[in-house]
Amino acid sequence: MSGLFGVASKGNCVESLFYGTDYHSHLGTEYGGIAVLGEGFIRQIHNLSQSQFKSKFSDDYDRFKGNMGIGVISDLEEQPIYLSSRFGPFCIATCGFIENVEQLTAKLLNKGVSFSEVSKRPANTTELIAKLIIQGKDLIDGIEKMFDQIKGSCSLLLLNKDGIYAARDRFGYTPLTVAKNHNAWAVASETTAFPNSEFQVVKDLRPGEIVQITSDGIVQKSPGSGGTEQICSFLWMYTGFPASNYEGINVETVRERCGKYLAENDKDINVDVVSGVPDSGFAHGLGYAMESGKPFRRPLVKYTPGYGRSYTPPSQQTRDLIAKMKLIPIKDVISGNSIVVCEDSIVRGTQLKNFAVKKLWDCGAKEIHIRPACPPLMFPCRFCLSTRSIHELAARKAIRDIEGYDKEDVSEYIDHKSGKYKKMVDWIAKDLDVTTLRFQTVENMVKAIGLPKEKLCLYCWTGQCPKASRAKPPIDIVEIKKPASKKTLTAARL
């Protein structure tokens, strides 16, 4: 997924925008982009595949001036994009994944709409979203009609002379949170972006809700789609940063609870050391250690100065190389010990097998017990690109080998009490070359998060999609003191 940040300030917004966007760097490694509106639009996009956001944008910092801006760390395509439209010029950034890009692109092409942005898909997703929006009678109508047409998810920030329009996707898969400080209002995918700039959280946007943000406050432009909410559970398991809260629930504490539930299921094993695969596995491991009473130690450490997340680069070869090079074993902690290793999840399993388990055995581990904090992943993500293709998933490879073909109905393998589930887990354990393997159950994962099951997207584990709710949400107007400025724009500098 991508990360969005926007800020409307009474003064120059650039410092808040620069650092607020950078605090989303764990969500993508393809592109970073910012757009600022002062006397006109100024926009810059950089490829981040070989360097970090701060270093790429440091030379651009001084040329950005304005009181409103949006930024994005993108996992797929270049953004934000600029569009001169019948509603006036605007910049837009998006987060999510659209399944029916090809069909929607063809529909607009048949209407005579052209696309200019370079993309690996039929159209740049953000450009497609922008051109769907301008089919409406105004921007708000356009956003709502765009929501009606897409399959998948899309949250967005749209910057124009009237402020920043923030819209959360219809099912709430991806979060957007509004905050304020003494001088500005901001919106972010990750609340990690707020504390160091002294922003205080005001509200989480509801699914489908659209708000307009200025330096004076926010106004709700559309209340959203009602009671349906299916926020991505994987945010707490892996994707999110430990300091972030979603729906008011902190990532670190959820991971600690996950570890606690894993330990409760392990009363029959005796280990010397509890650990976690860096970095997202640490909190799961800490929770396990607190519950089990066993010491938490670090048999594997990540060389953080030079390596980011091995999950986010698009190339599998690059992901594997980073996974291999970033984890360094500490033999004195490993040798002769029986070790529990908590992991956020097992997607393909190859990185865990080749670059964690192998290093532990090579350094003399006595036993290796792998404890993923979520259930076996059965389906690739349809909404945020959180997981890979179905044929790559470790659980699907196990089922294919057990059944002799790609089985469509995998309900027996999803049921953790079934014999087929046990066969699948045993197959994965053997493939990983570990002493034992025990996954978290769906029920305990949901309990650890603390939201009702029906408010969580569990598609990756259960294959069940949400159904739209037509409940009418309440009108919600949050502080605004005066109308937004109607400044005349000069020519855009792009």
CSV table of C-alpha atoms in Angstrom, one decimal:
chain,number,residue,atom,x,y,z
A,1,MET,CA,0.0,0.0,0.0
A,2,SER,CA,1.0,3.7,-0.2
A,3,GLY,CA,1.1,6.3,2.5
A,4,LEU,CA,-0.6,9.7,2.3
A,5,PHE,CA,0.0,13.0,4.2
A,6,GLY,CA,-1.5,16.4,3.8
A,7,VAL,CA,-1.3,19.6,5.7
A,8,ALA,CA,-2.9,23.1,5.6
A,9,SER,CA,-1.1,25.7,7.6
A,10,LYS,CA,-1.4,29.3,8.5
A,11,GLY,CA,2.3,29.7,7.6
A,12,ASN,CA,4.7,27.8,5.3
A,13,CYS,CA,3.7,24.1,5.4
A,14,VAL,CA,6.8,22.6,3.9
A,15,GLU,CA,8.6,21.4,7.1
A,16,SER,CA,5.5,19.6,8.3
A,17,LEU,CA,4.8,18.2,4.9
A,18,PHE,CA,8.4,17.0,4.4
A,19,TYR,CA,8.6,15.1,7.7
A,20,GLY,CA,5.0,14.0,7.7
A,21,THR,CA,5.4,12.3,4.3
A,22,ASP,CA,8.7,10.8,5.3
A,23,TYR,CA,7.0,9.1,8.3
A,24,HIS,CA,5.2,6.9,5.7
A,25,SER,CA,8.5,5.6,4.2
A,26,HIS,CA,7.8,2.0,5.6
A,27,LEU,CA,4.8,1.7,3.2
A,28,GLY,CA,6.6,1.9,-0.2
A,29,THR,CA,9.9,2.0,-1.9
A,30,GLU,CA,9.0,2.9,-5.5
A,31,TYR,CA,8.2,6.6,-5.6
A,32,GLY,CA,7.9,9.6,-3.3
A,33,GLY,CA,6.1,12.8,-4.3
A,34,ILE,CA,5.0,16.1,-2.9
A,35,ALA,CA,2.9,19.0,-4.2
A,36,VAL,CA,2.7,22.4,-2.6
A,37,LEU,CA,0.2,25.2,-3.3
A,38,GLY,CA,1.3,28.8,-2.7
A,39,GLU,CA,1.3,31.3,-5.5
A,40,GLY,CA,0.9,28.3,-7.7
A,41,PHE,CA,1.5,24.6,-7.7
A,42,ILE,CA,5.0,23.1,-7.2
A,43,ARG,CA,5.3,19.4,-7.6
A,44,GLN,CA,8.2,17.0,-7.4
A,45,ILE,CA,8.4,13.2,-7.7
A,46,HIS,CA,11.5,11.0,-7.2
A,47,ASN,CA,12.2,7.3,-7.6
A,48,LEU,CA,13.0,5.9,-4.1
A,49,SER,CA,14.1,2.4,-5.1
A,50,GLN,CA,17.8,3.1,-4.4
A,51,SER,CA,17.6,5.8,-1.7
A,52,GLN,CA,15.4,7.2,1.1
A,53,PHE,CA,12.8,10.0,0.9
A,54,LYS,CA,14.8,12.5,2.9
A,55,SER,CA,18.0,12.2,0.9
A,56,LYS,CA,16.1,12.4,-2.5
A,57,PHE,CA,14.1,15.5,-1.5
A,58,SER,CA,16.7,17.4,0.5
A,59,ASP,CA,17.8,19.4,-2.6
A,60,ASP,CA,14.1,20.3,-3.4
A,61,TYR,CA,13.3,21.6,0.1
A,62,ASP,CA,14.1,25.3,-0.3
A,63,ARG,CA,12.2,25.8,-3.5
A,64,PHE,CA,8.9,24.7,-2.0
A,65,LYS,CA,6.8,27.4,-0.4
A,66,GLY,CA,3.1,27.5,0.3
A,67,ASN,CA,0.6,27.0,3.1
A,68,MET,CA,-1.0,23.8,1.8
A,69,GLY,CA,0.5,20.6,0.5
A,70,ILE,CA,0.1,16.8,0.0
A,71,GLY,CA,2.7,14.1,-0.1
A,72,VAL,CA,2.8,10.4,-0.9
A,73,ILE,CA,5.1,7.4,-0.6
A,74,SER,CA,3.9,5.2,-3.4
A,75,ASP,CA,4.3,1.4,-3.8
A,76,LEU,CA,3.3,1.3,-7.5
A,77,GLU,CA,3.3,4.4,-9.6
A,78,GLU,CA,4.4,8.0,-9.8
A,79,GLN,CA,2.2,10.5,-7.9
A,80,PRO,CA,0.8,13.0,-7.0
A,81,ILE,CA,-0.4,14.0,-10.5
A,82,TYR,CA,-1.4,17.5,-11.6
A,83,LEU,CA,-4.6,18.0,-13.6
A,84,SER,CA,-6.0,21.2,-15.1
A,85,SER,CA,-9.7,20.5,-15.1
A,86,ARG,CA,-13.1,22.2,-15.6
A,87,PHE,CA,-13.2,22.4,-11.8
A,88,GLY,CA,-9.8,24.3,-11.8
A,89,PRO,CA,-6.3,22.9,-11.4
A,90,PHE,CA,-5.6,20.3,-8.7
A,91,CYS,CA,-3.1,17.7,-7.5
A,92,ILE,CA,-4.1,14.3,-6.3
A,93,ALA,CA,-2.5,11.3,-4.5
A,94,THR,CA,-4.2,8.0,-3.9
A,95,CYS,CA,-3.7,4.8,-1.8
A,96,GLY,CA,-5.3,1.5,-2.6
A,97,PHE,CA,-5.6,-1.0,-5.4
A,98,ILE,CA,-8.1,-0.9,-8.3
A,99,GLU,CA,-9.0,-4.3,-9.9
A,100,ASN,CA,-10.9,-3.0,-12.8
A,101,VAL,CA,-8.4,-0.5,-14.1
A,102,GLU,CA,-8.5,-1.9,-17.7
A,103,GLN,CA,-12.3,-1.7,-18.0
A,104,LEU,CA,-12.5,1.8,-16.5
A,105,THR,CA,-9.7,3.0,-18.7
A,106,ALA,CA,-11.4,1.6,-21.8
A,107,LYS,CA,-14.6,3.3,-20.9
A,108,LEU,CA,-13.0,6.7,-20.6
A,109,LEU,CA,-11.0,6.2,-23.8
A,110,ASN,CA,-14.2,5.5,-25.6
A,111,LYS,CA,-15.5,8.8,-24.4
A,112,GLY,CA,-12.5,10.6,-25.9
A,113,VAL,CA,-10.5,10.9,-22.6
A,114,SER,CA,-6.7,10.7,-23.0
A,115,PHE,CA,-4.1,9.5,-20.5
A,116,SER,CA,-0.6,10.9,-20.3
A,117,GLU,CA,1.1,9.4,-17.3
A,118,VAL,CA,3.5,6.5,-17.8
A,119,SER,CA,2.4,3.3,-16.1
A,120,LYS,CA,3.0,-0.4,-16.1
A,121,ARG,CA,-0.8,-0.9,-16.2
A,122,PRO,CA,-3.3,0.3,-18.8
A,123,ALA,CA,-3.3,3.7,-17.1
A,124,ASN,CA,-1.7,5.3,-14.1
A,125,THR,CA,-4.2,4.5,-11.3
A,126,THR,CA,-4.1,8.0,-9.8
A,127,GLU,CA,-4.6,9.6,-13.2
A,128,LEU,CA,-7.5,7.2,-13.8
A,129,ILE,CA,-9.1,8.2,-10.5
A,130,ALA,CA,-8.6,11.9,-11.3
A,131,LYS,CA,-10.3,11.6,-14.6
A,132,LEU,CA,-13.2,9.6,-13.2
A,133,ILE,CA,-13.7,12.3,-10.6
A,134,ILE,CA,-13.9,15.1,-13.2
A,135,GLN,CA,-16.8,13.3,-14.8
A,136,GLY,CA,-19.0,14.4,-11.8
A,137,LYS,CA,-21.0,17.6,-11.5
A,138,ASP,CA,-18.5,18.8,-8.9
A,139,LEU,CA,-15.5,17.4,-7.1
A,140,ILE,CA,-17.5,15.8,-4.3
A,141,ASP,CA,-20.0,14.3,-6.7
A,142,GLY,CA,-17.1,13.1,-8.8
A,143,ILE,CA,-15.4,11.3,-5.8
A,144,GLU,CA,-18.7,9.6,-4.8
A,145,LYS,CA,-19.3,8.5,-8.4
A,146,MET,CA,-15.7,7.2,-8.7
A,147,PHE,CA,-16.3,5.2,-5.5
A,148,ASP,CA,-19.4,3.7,-7.2
A,149,GLN,CA,-17.4,2.5,-10.2
A,150,ILE,CA,-14.2,1.1,-8.9
A,151,LYS,CA,-13.6,-2.5,-7.7
A,152,GLY,CA,-11.1,-2.6,-5.0
A,153,SER,CA,-10.2,0.4,-2.7
A,154,CYS,CA,-9.1,4.0,-3.1
A,155,SER,CA,-8.4,6.6,-0.4
A,156,LEU,CA,-7.2,10.0,-1.7
A,157,LEU,CA,-6.0,13.5,-1.0
A,158,LEU,CA,-6.9,16.2,-3.5
A,159,LEU,CA,-5.3,19.6,-3.3
A,160,ASN,CA,-6.8,22.8,-4.8
A,161,LYS,CA,-7.2,26.5,-4.0
A,162,ASP,CA,-10.1,25.6,-1.6
A,163,GLY,CA,-8.1,23.3,0.6
A,164,ILE,CA,-7.3,19.6,0.8
A,165,TYR,CA,-10.1,17.1,0.1
A,166,ALA,CA,-9.5,13.9,2.0
A,167,ALA,CA,-11.7,10.8,1.2
A,168,ARG,CA,-11.4,7.4,2.8
A,169,ASP,CA,-12.3,4.4,0.7
A,170,ARG,CA,-15.9,3.0,0.9
A,171,PHE,CA,-15.1,0.0,3.1
A,172,GLY,CA,-12.4,1.7,5.1
A,173,TYR,CA,-9.7,-0.8,4.1
A,174,THR,CA,-7.0,2.0,4.4
A,175,PRO,CA,-7.2,4.5,7.2
A,176,LEU,CA,-7.1,8.3,7.1
A,177,THR,CA,-6.8,10.3,10.3
A,178,VAL,CA,-7.2,14.1,10.8
A,179,ALA,CA,-5.2,16.0,13.4
A,180,LYS,CA,-4.4,19.6,14.4
A,181,ASN,CA,-1.7,21.7,16.1
A,182,HIS,CA,-1.5,25.4,17.1
A,183,ASN,CA,-0.9,26.4,13.5
A,184,ALA,CA,-2.2,23.8,11.1
A,185,TRP,CA,-4.5,20.9,10.3
A,186,ALA,CA,-3.2,17.6,8.8
A,187,VAL,CA,-4.4,14.3,7.5
A,188,ALA,CA,-2.4,11.1,7.3
A,189,SER,CA,-2.5,7.4,6.6
A,190,GLU,CA,-0.2,6.8,9.7
A,191,THR,CA,-0.6,8.6,13.0
A,192,THR,CA,3.1,8.1,13.4
A,193,ALA,CA,3.4,11.3,11.4
A,194,PHE,CA,1.7,13.4,14.1
A,195,PRO,CA,3.5,13.5,17.5
A,196,ASN,CA,6.9,15.1,16.6
A,197,SER,CA,5.1,17.9,14.8
A,198,GLU,CA,2.8,18.4,17.9
A,199,PHE,CA,-0.4,17.3,16.1
A,200,GLN,CA,-3.2,16.0,18.2
A,201,VAL,CA,-5.6,13.5,16.6
A,202,VAL,CA,-9.1,14.9,16.0
A,203,LYS,CA,-10.9,12.0,14.2
A,204,ASP,CA,-10.6,9.0,12.0
A,205,LEU,CA,-12.5,9.4,8.8
A,206,ARG,CA,-15.3,7.0,8.3
A,207,PRO,CA,-15.6,4.6,5.3
A,208,GLY,CA,-16.5,6.7,2.3
A,209,GLU,CA,-16.4,10.0,4.3
A,210,ILE,CA,-15.1,13.1,2.5
A,211,VAL,CA,-13.8,16.2,4.3
A,212,GLN,CA,-12.4,19.5,3.3
A,213,ILE,CA,-9.3,20.7,5.2
A,214,THR,CA,-8.0,24.2,5.5
A,215,SER,CA,-5.8,25.9,8.0
A,216,ASP,CA,-8.9,26.9,10.0
A,217,GLY,CA,-10.4,23.4,10.4
A,218,ILE,CA,-12.3,20.7,8.6
A,219,VAL,CA,-15.8,20.5,7.1
A,220,GLN,CA,-17.5,17.2,6.3
A,221,LYS,CA,-18.6,17.2,2.6
A,222,SER,CA,-20.0,13.7,2.6
A,223,PRO,CA,-20.8,11.5,5.6
A,224,GLY,CA,-19.8,8.3,3.8
A,225,SER,CA,-21.3,4.9,3.3
A,226,GLY,CA,-22.6,4.1,6.8
A,227,GLY,CA,-21.8,1.2,9.1
A,228,THR,CA,-19.8,-0.9,6.7
A,229,GLU,CA,-16.2,-1.0,7.7
A,230,GLN,CA,-13.5,-3.5,6.7
A,231,ILE,CA,-10.2,-2.1,7.8
A,232,CYS,CA,-7.2,-4.2,6.8
A,233,SER,CA,-6.1,-6.5,9.6
A,234,PHE,CA,-2.7,-6.8,8.2
A,235,LEU,CA,-2.0,-3.1,9.2
A,236,TRP,CA,-1.7,-4.3,12.8
A,237,MET,CA,0.1,-7.6,12.0
A,238,TYR,CA,2.8,-6.2,9.7
A,239,THR,CA,2.3,-3.2,7.5
A,240,GLY,CA,1.8,-0.4,10.1
A,241,PHE,CA,4.5,1.3,12.1
A,242,PRO,CA,4.5,0.4,15.9
A,243,ALA,CA,3.7,4.0,17.0
A,244,SER,CA,0.6,4.2,14.7
A,245,ASN,CA,-3.0,3.9,15.8
A,246,TYR,CA,-5.9,2.8,13.6
A,247,GLU,CA,-9.4,3.3,14.8
A,248,GLY,CA,-7.7,4.3,18.1
A,249,ILE,CA,-5.9,1.0,18.5
A,250,ASN,CA,-2.1,1.0,18.7
A,251,VAL,CA,-0.1,-1.3,16.5
A,252,GLU,CA,2.6,-2.2,19.1
A,253,THR,CA,0.0,-3.3,21.8
A,254,VAL,CA,-1.9,-5.4,19.3
A,255,ARG,CA,1.3,-7.2,18.3
A,256,GLU,CA,2.1,-7.8,22.0
A,257,ARG,CA,-1.3,-9.3,22.5
A,258,CYS,CA,-0.8,-11.5,19.5
A,259,GLY,CA,2.4,-12.8,21.1
A,260,LYS,CA,0.6,-13.4,24.3
A,261,TYR,CA,-2.0,-15.6,22.6
A,262,LEU,CA,0.7,-17.5,20.8
A,263,ALA,CA,2.4,-18.3,24.1
A,264,GLU,CA,-0.9,-19.4,25.7
A,265,ASN,CA,-1.1,-22.1,23.0
A,266,ASP,CA,2.5,-23.3,23.7
A,267,LYS,CA,2.2,-24.7,27.3
A,268,ASP,CA,3.6,-28.0,26.0
A,269,ILE,CA,7.0,-26.8,24.8
A,270,ASN,CA,10.0,-25.7,26.8
A,271,VAL,CA,12.4,-23.1,25.2
A,272,ASP,CA,15.4,-21.2,26.3
A,273,VAL,CA,15.0,-18.0,24.3
A,274,VAL,CA,12.1,-16.0,22.7
A,275,SER,CA,12.8,-13.8,19.7
A,276,GLY,CA,11.2,-12.0,16.8
A,277,VAL,CA,12.2,-11.6,13.2
A,278,PRO,CA,13.2,-7.9,12.9
A,279,ASP,CA,11.5,-5.5,12.9
A,280,SER,CA,7.8,-6.3,12.9
A,281,GLY,CA,8.2,-9.6,14.7
A,282,PHE,CA,9.8,-8.0,17.7
A,283,ALA,CA,6.6,-6.9,19.5
A,284,HIS,CA,5.0,-10.3,18.8
A,285,GLY,CA,8.0,-11.8,20.4
A,286,LEU,CA,7.9,-9.4,23.4
A,287,GLY,CA,4.3,-10.4,24.0
A,288,TYR,CA,5.2,-14.0,23.9
A,289,ALA,CA,8.1,-13.5,26.3
A,290,MET,CA,5.9,-11.6,28.8
A,291,GLU,CA,3.3,-14.4,28.8
A,292,SER,CA,5.7,-17.3,28.9
A,293,GLY,CA,8.2,-15.8,31.3
A,294,LYS,CA,11.1,-16.8,29.0
A,295,PRO,CA,13.8,-14.2,28.2
A,296,PHE,CA,13.5,-12.1,25.0
A,297,ARG,CA,16.8,-12.0,23.1
A,298,ARG,CA,17.9,-11.0,19.6
A,299,PRO,CA,19.5,-14.0,17.8
A,300,LEU,CA,19.0,-12.1,14.5
A,301,VAL,CA,19.6,-8.4,14.2
A,302,LYS,CA,18.8,-6.1,11.2
A,303,TYR,CA,21.5,-3.8,9.9
A,304,THR,CA,19.2,-0.8,9.9
A,305,PRO,CA,21.5,1.9,8.6
A,306,GLY,CA,21.5,0.4,5.1
A,307,TYR,CA,18.4,-1.7,4.7
A,308,GLY,CA,14.7,-1.0,4.7
A,309,ARG,CA,11.8,-3.5,4.5
A,310,SER,CA,12.4,-6.6,2.3
A,311,TYR,CA,8.6,-6.7,1.8
A,312,THR,CA,8.1,-3.5,-0.1
A,313,PRO,CA,10.5,-3.6,-3.2
A,314,PRO,CA,8.6,-4.7,-6.3
A,315,SER,CA,11.2,-7.2,-7.5
A,316,GLN,CA,11.3,-10.6,-5.9
A,317,GLN,CA,15.0,-10.8,-6.6
A,318,THR,CA,15.6,-7.5,-4.8
A,319,ARG,CA,13.4,-8.5,-1.9
A,320,ASP,CA,15.3,-11.8,-1.4
A,321,LEU,CA,18.7,-10.0,-1.6
A,322,ILE,CA,17.7,-7.5,1.0
A,323,ALA,CA,16.3,-10.2,3.3
A,324,LYS,CA,19.6,-12.1,3.0
A,325,MET,CA,21.9,-9.2,3.6
A,326,LYS,CA,20.0,-7.3,6.3
A,327,LEU,CA,19.7,-10.1,8.9
A,328,ILE,CA,22.9,-10.8,10.8
A,329,PRO,CA,23.0,-13.7,13.3
A,330,ILE,CA,24.5,-13.5,16.8
A,331,LYS,CA,26.1,-16.9,17.4
A,332,ASP,CA,26.5,-16.4,21.1
A,333,VAL,CA,22.8,-16.0,21.5
A,334,ILE,CA,21.9,-18.9,19.2
A,335,SER,CA,24.3,-21.7,19.9
A,336,GLY,CA,22.8,-24.6,22.0
A,337,ASN,CA,19.5,-22.9,22.6
A,338,SER,CA,15.9,-23.9,21.8
A,339,ILE,CA,14.4,-20.7,20.3
A,340,VAL,CA,10.9,-19.5,19.6
A,341,VAL,CA,10.9,-17.1,16.6
A,342,CYS,CA,7.8,-14.9,16.3
A,343,GLU,CA,7.1,-13.7,12.8
A,344,ASP,CA,4.4,-11.3,11.6
A,345,SER,CA,3.2,-13.7,8.9
A,346,ILE,CA,4.4,-16.3,6.4
A,347,VAL,CA,3.7,-15.2,2.9
A,348,ARG,CA,5.9,-17.2,0.5
A,349,GLY,CA,8.1,-18.6,3.3
A,350,THR,CA,11.3,-18.5,1.2
A,351,GLN,CA,12.8,-15.5,3.1
A,352,LEU,CA,12.1,-17.1,6.5
A,353,LYS,CA,13.5,-20.4,5.3
A,354,ASN,CA,16.6,-19.2,3.5
A,355,PHE,CA,17.6,-16.2,5.4
A,356,ALA,CA,16.4,-16.7,9.0
A,357,VAL,CA,16.0,-20.4,9.8
A,358,LYS,CA,19.1,-21.4,7.9
A,359,LYS,CA,21.2,-18.8,9.8
A,360,LEU,CA,19.9,-20.1,13.1
A,361,TRP,CA,20.7,-23.7,12.3
A,362,ASP,CA,24.2,-22.7,11.0
A,363,CYS,CA,24.9,-21.0,14.3
A,364,GLY,CA,24.1,-24.1,16.3
A,365,ALA,CA,20.4,-23.7,17.4
A,366,LYS,CA,19.1,-26.7,19.3
A,367,GLU,CA,15.5,-26.3,18.2
A,368,ILE,CA,13.6,-23.7,16.2
A,369,HIS,CA,9.9,-23.1,16.9
A,370,ILE,CA,8.2,-20.7,14.4
A,371,ARG,CA,5.2,-18.7,15.6
A,372,PRO,CA,3.5,-16.5,13.0
A,373,ALA,CA,1.2,-13.9,14.5
A,374,CYS,CA,-1.6,-14.4,11.9
A,375,PRO,CA,-3.2,-17.5,10.3
A,376,PRO,CA,-1.9,-19.0,7.0
A,377,LEU,CA,-2.5,-16.6,4.1
A,378,MET,CA,-4.8,-18.3,1.7
A,379,PHE,CA,-5.7,-15.5,-0.8
A,380,PRO,CA,-3.8,-12.6,-2.3
A,381,CYS,CA,-4.9,-9.1,-1.2
A,382,ARG,CA,-7.5,-7.5,-3.5
A,383,PHE,CA,-7.6,-4.1,-1.9
A,384,CYS,CA,-4.1,-2.9,-0.7
A,385,LEU,CA,-1.6,-5.3,-2.4
A,386,SER,CA,-0.6,-6.5,1.1
A,387,THR,CA,0.1,-10.1,-0.1
A,388,ARG,CA,1.4,-11.7,-3.2
A,389,SER,CA,-0.2,-13.8,-6.0
A,390,ILE,CA,-2.0,-17.0,-5.0
A,391,HIS,CA,0.5,-19.4,-6.4
A,392,GLU,CA,3.3,-17.9,-4.3
A,393,LEU,CA,1.6,-18.3,-1.0
A,394,ALA,CA,3.2,-21.0,1.2
A,395,ALA,CA,-0.2,-22.4,2.3
A,396,ARG,CA,-1.3,-22.7,-1.4
A,397,LYS,CA,1.9,-24.5,-2.3
A,398,ALA,CA,1.3,-27.0,0.6
A,399,ILE,CA,-2.3,-27.6,-0.6
A,400,ARG,CA,-1.2,-28.1,-4.2
A,401,ASP,CA,1.3,-30.7,-3.1
A,402,ILE,CA,-1.1,-32.5,-0.8
A,403,GLU,CA,-4.0,-32.5,-3.2
A,404,GLY,CA,-2.0,-32.8,-6.4
A,405,TYR,CA,-3.8,-29.9,-8.0
A,406,ASP,CA,-4.8,-26.2,-7.3
A,407,LYS,CA,-7.9,-26.8,-5.1
A,408,GLU,CA,-10.5,-24.1,-5.4
A,409,ASP,CA,-12.5,-24.8,-2.2
A,410,VAL,CA,-10.0,-24.6,0.6
A,411,SER,CA,-12.5,-24.2,3.5
A,412,GLU,CA,-11.2,-27.4,5.2
A,413,TYR,CA,-7.7,-26.0,5.2
A,414,ILE,CA,-8.9,-22.7,6.7
A,415,ASP,CA,-10.5,-24.5,9.7
A,416,HIS,CA,-7.7,-24.8,12.2
A,417,LYS,CA,-9.4,-27.7,13.9
A,418,SER,CA,-9.5,-29.9,10.8
A,419,GLY,CA,-7.1,-32.7,9.8
A,420,LYS,CA,-6.3,-31.1,6.5
A,421,TYR,CA,-5.2,-27.9,8.3
A,422,LYS,CA,-2.8,-30.0,10.3
A,423,LYS,CA,-1.5,-31.7,7.2
A,424,MET,CA,-0.9,-28.3,5.6
A,425,VAL,CA,0.9,-26.9,8.6
A,426,ASP,CA,3.1,-30.0,8.9
A,427,TRP,CA,4.0,-29.6,5.2
A,428,ILE,CA,5.0,-26.0,5.6
A,429,ALA,CA,7.0,-26.8,8.8
A,430,LYS,CA,8.9,-29.5,6.9
A,431,ASP,CA,9.5,-27.1,4.0
A,432,LEU,CA,10.8,-24.5,6.4
A,433,ASP,CA,13.0,-27.1,8.2
A,434,VAL,CA,11.8,-26.1,11.7
A,435,THR,CA,11.1,-28.1,14.8
A,436,THR,CA,7.5,-26.9,15.2
A,437,LEU,CA,5.2,-24.4,13.5
A,438,ARG,CA,2.0,-23.1,15.0
A,439,PHE,CA,0.0,-20.3,13.4
A,440,GLN,CA,-2.3,-17.8,15.2
A,441,THR,CA,-6.0,-18.5,14.8
A,442,VAL,CA,-8.3,-16.0,13.2
A,443,GLU,CA,-10.3,-15.8,16.5
A,444,ASN,CA,-7.2,-14.8,18.5
A,445,MET,CA,-6.0,-12.4,15.9
A,446,VAL,CA,-9.3,-10.6,15.9
A,447,LYS,CA,-9.3,-10.7,19.7
A,448,ALA,CA,-5.8,-9.1,19.8
A,449,ILE,CA,-6.9,-6.3,17.5
A,450,GLY,CA,-10.0,-5.6,19.6
A,451,LEU,CA,-12.5,-4.6,16.9
A,452,PRO,CA,-15.6,-6.7,16.1
A,453,LYS,CA,-14.9,-9.3,13.5
A,454,GLU,CA,-17.4,-7.8,11.0
A,455,LYS,CA,-15.4,-4.5,11.1
A,456,LEU,CA,-12.1,-6.2,9.9
A,457,CYS,CA,-11.0,-7.2,6.4
A,458,LEU,CA,-10.0,-10.9,6.8
A,459,TYR,CA,-10.0,-11.7,3.1
A,460,CYS,CA,-6.4,-12.9,2.9
A,461,TRP,CA,-7.2,-15.6,5.4
A,462,THR,CA,-10.9,-16.4,4.8
A,463,GLY,CA,-11.6,-15.3,1.2
A,464,GLN,CA,-14.7,-13.5,2.4
A,465,CYS,CA,-15.5,-10.1,0.9
A,466,PRO,CA,-17.5,-7.4,2.7
A,467,LYS,CA,-21.1,-6.5,1.7
A,468,ALA,CA,-22.1,-2.9,1.3
A,469,SER,CA,-24.2,-1.4,4.1
A,470,ARG,CA,-26.7,1.3,3.3
A,471,ALA,CA,-27.0,2.6,6.8
A,472,LYS,CA,-27.0,6.4,6.9
A,473,PRO,CA,-24.2,7.8,9.0
A,474,PRO,CA,-24.5,10.9,11.1
A,475,ILE,CA,-23.6,14.3,9.9
A,476,ASP,CA,-20.3,15.3,11.5
A,477,ILE,CA,-19.0,18.9,11.2
A,478,VAL,CA,-15.7,19.6,12.9
A,479,GLU,CA,-14.3,23.1,13.8
A,480,ILE,CA,-14.0,25.6,11.0
A,481,LYS,CA,-13.7,29.3,11.8
A,482,LYS,CA,-13.9,31.1,8.5
A,483,PRO,CA,-14.2,30.4,4.8
A,484,ALA,CA,-11.1,29.2,2.9
A,485,SER,CA,-9.1,31.9,1.1
A,486,LYS,CA,-10.1,32.5,-2.6
A,487,LYS,CA,-6.6,33.3,-3.7
A,488,THR,CA,-6.0,33.7,-7.5
A,489,LEU,CA,-3.5,31.1,-8.7
A,490,THR,CA,-0.5,31.8,-10.9
A,491,ALA,CA,0.8,29.4,-13.5
A,492,ALA,CA,1.7,26.0,-12.1
A,493,ARG,CA,5.3,25.0,-11.8
A,494,LEU,CA,5.5,21.3,-12.5
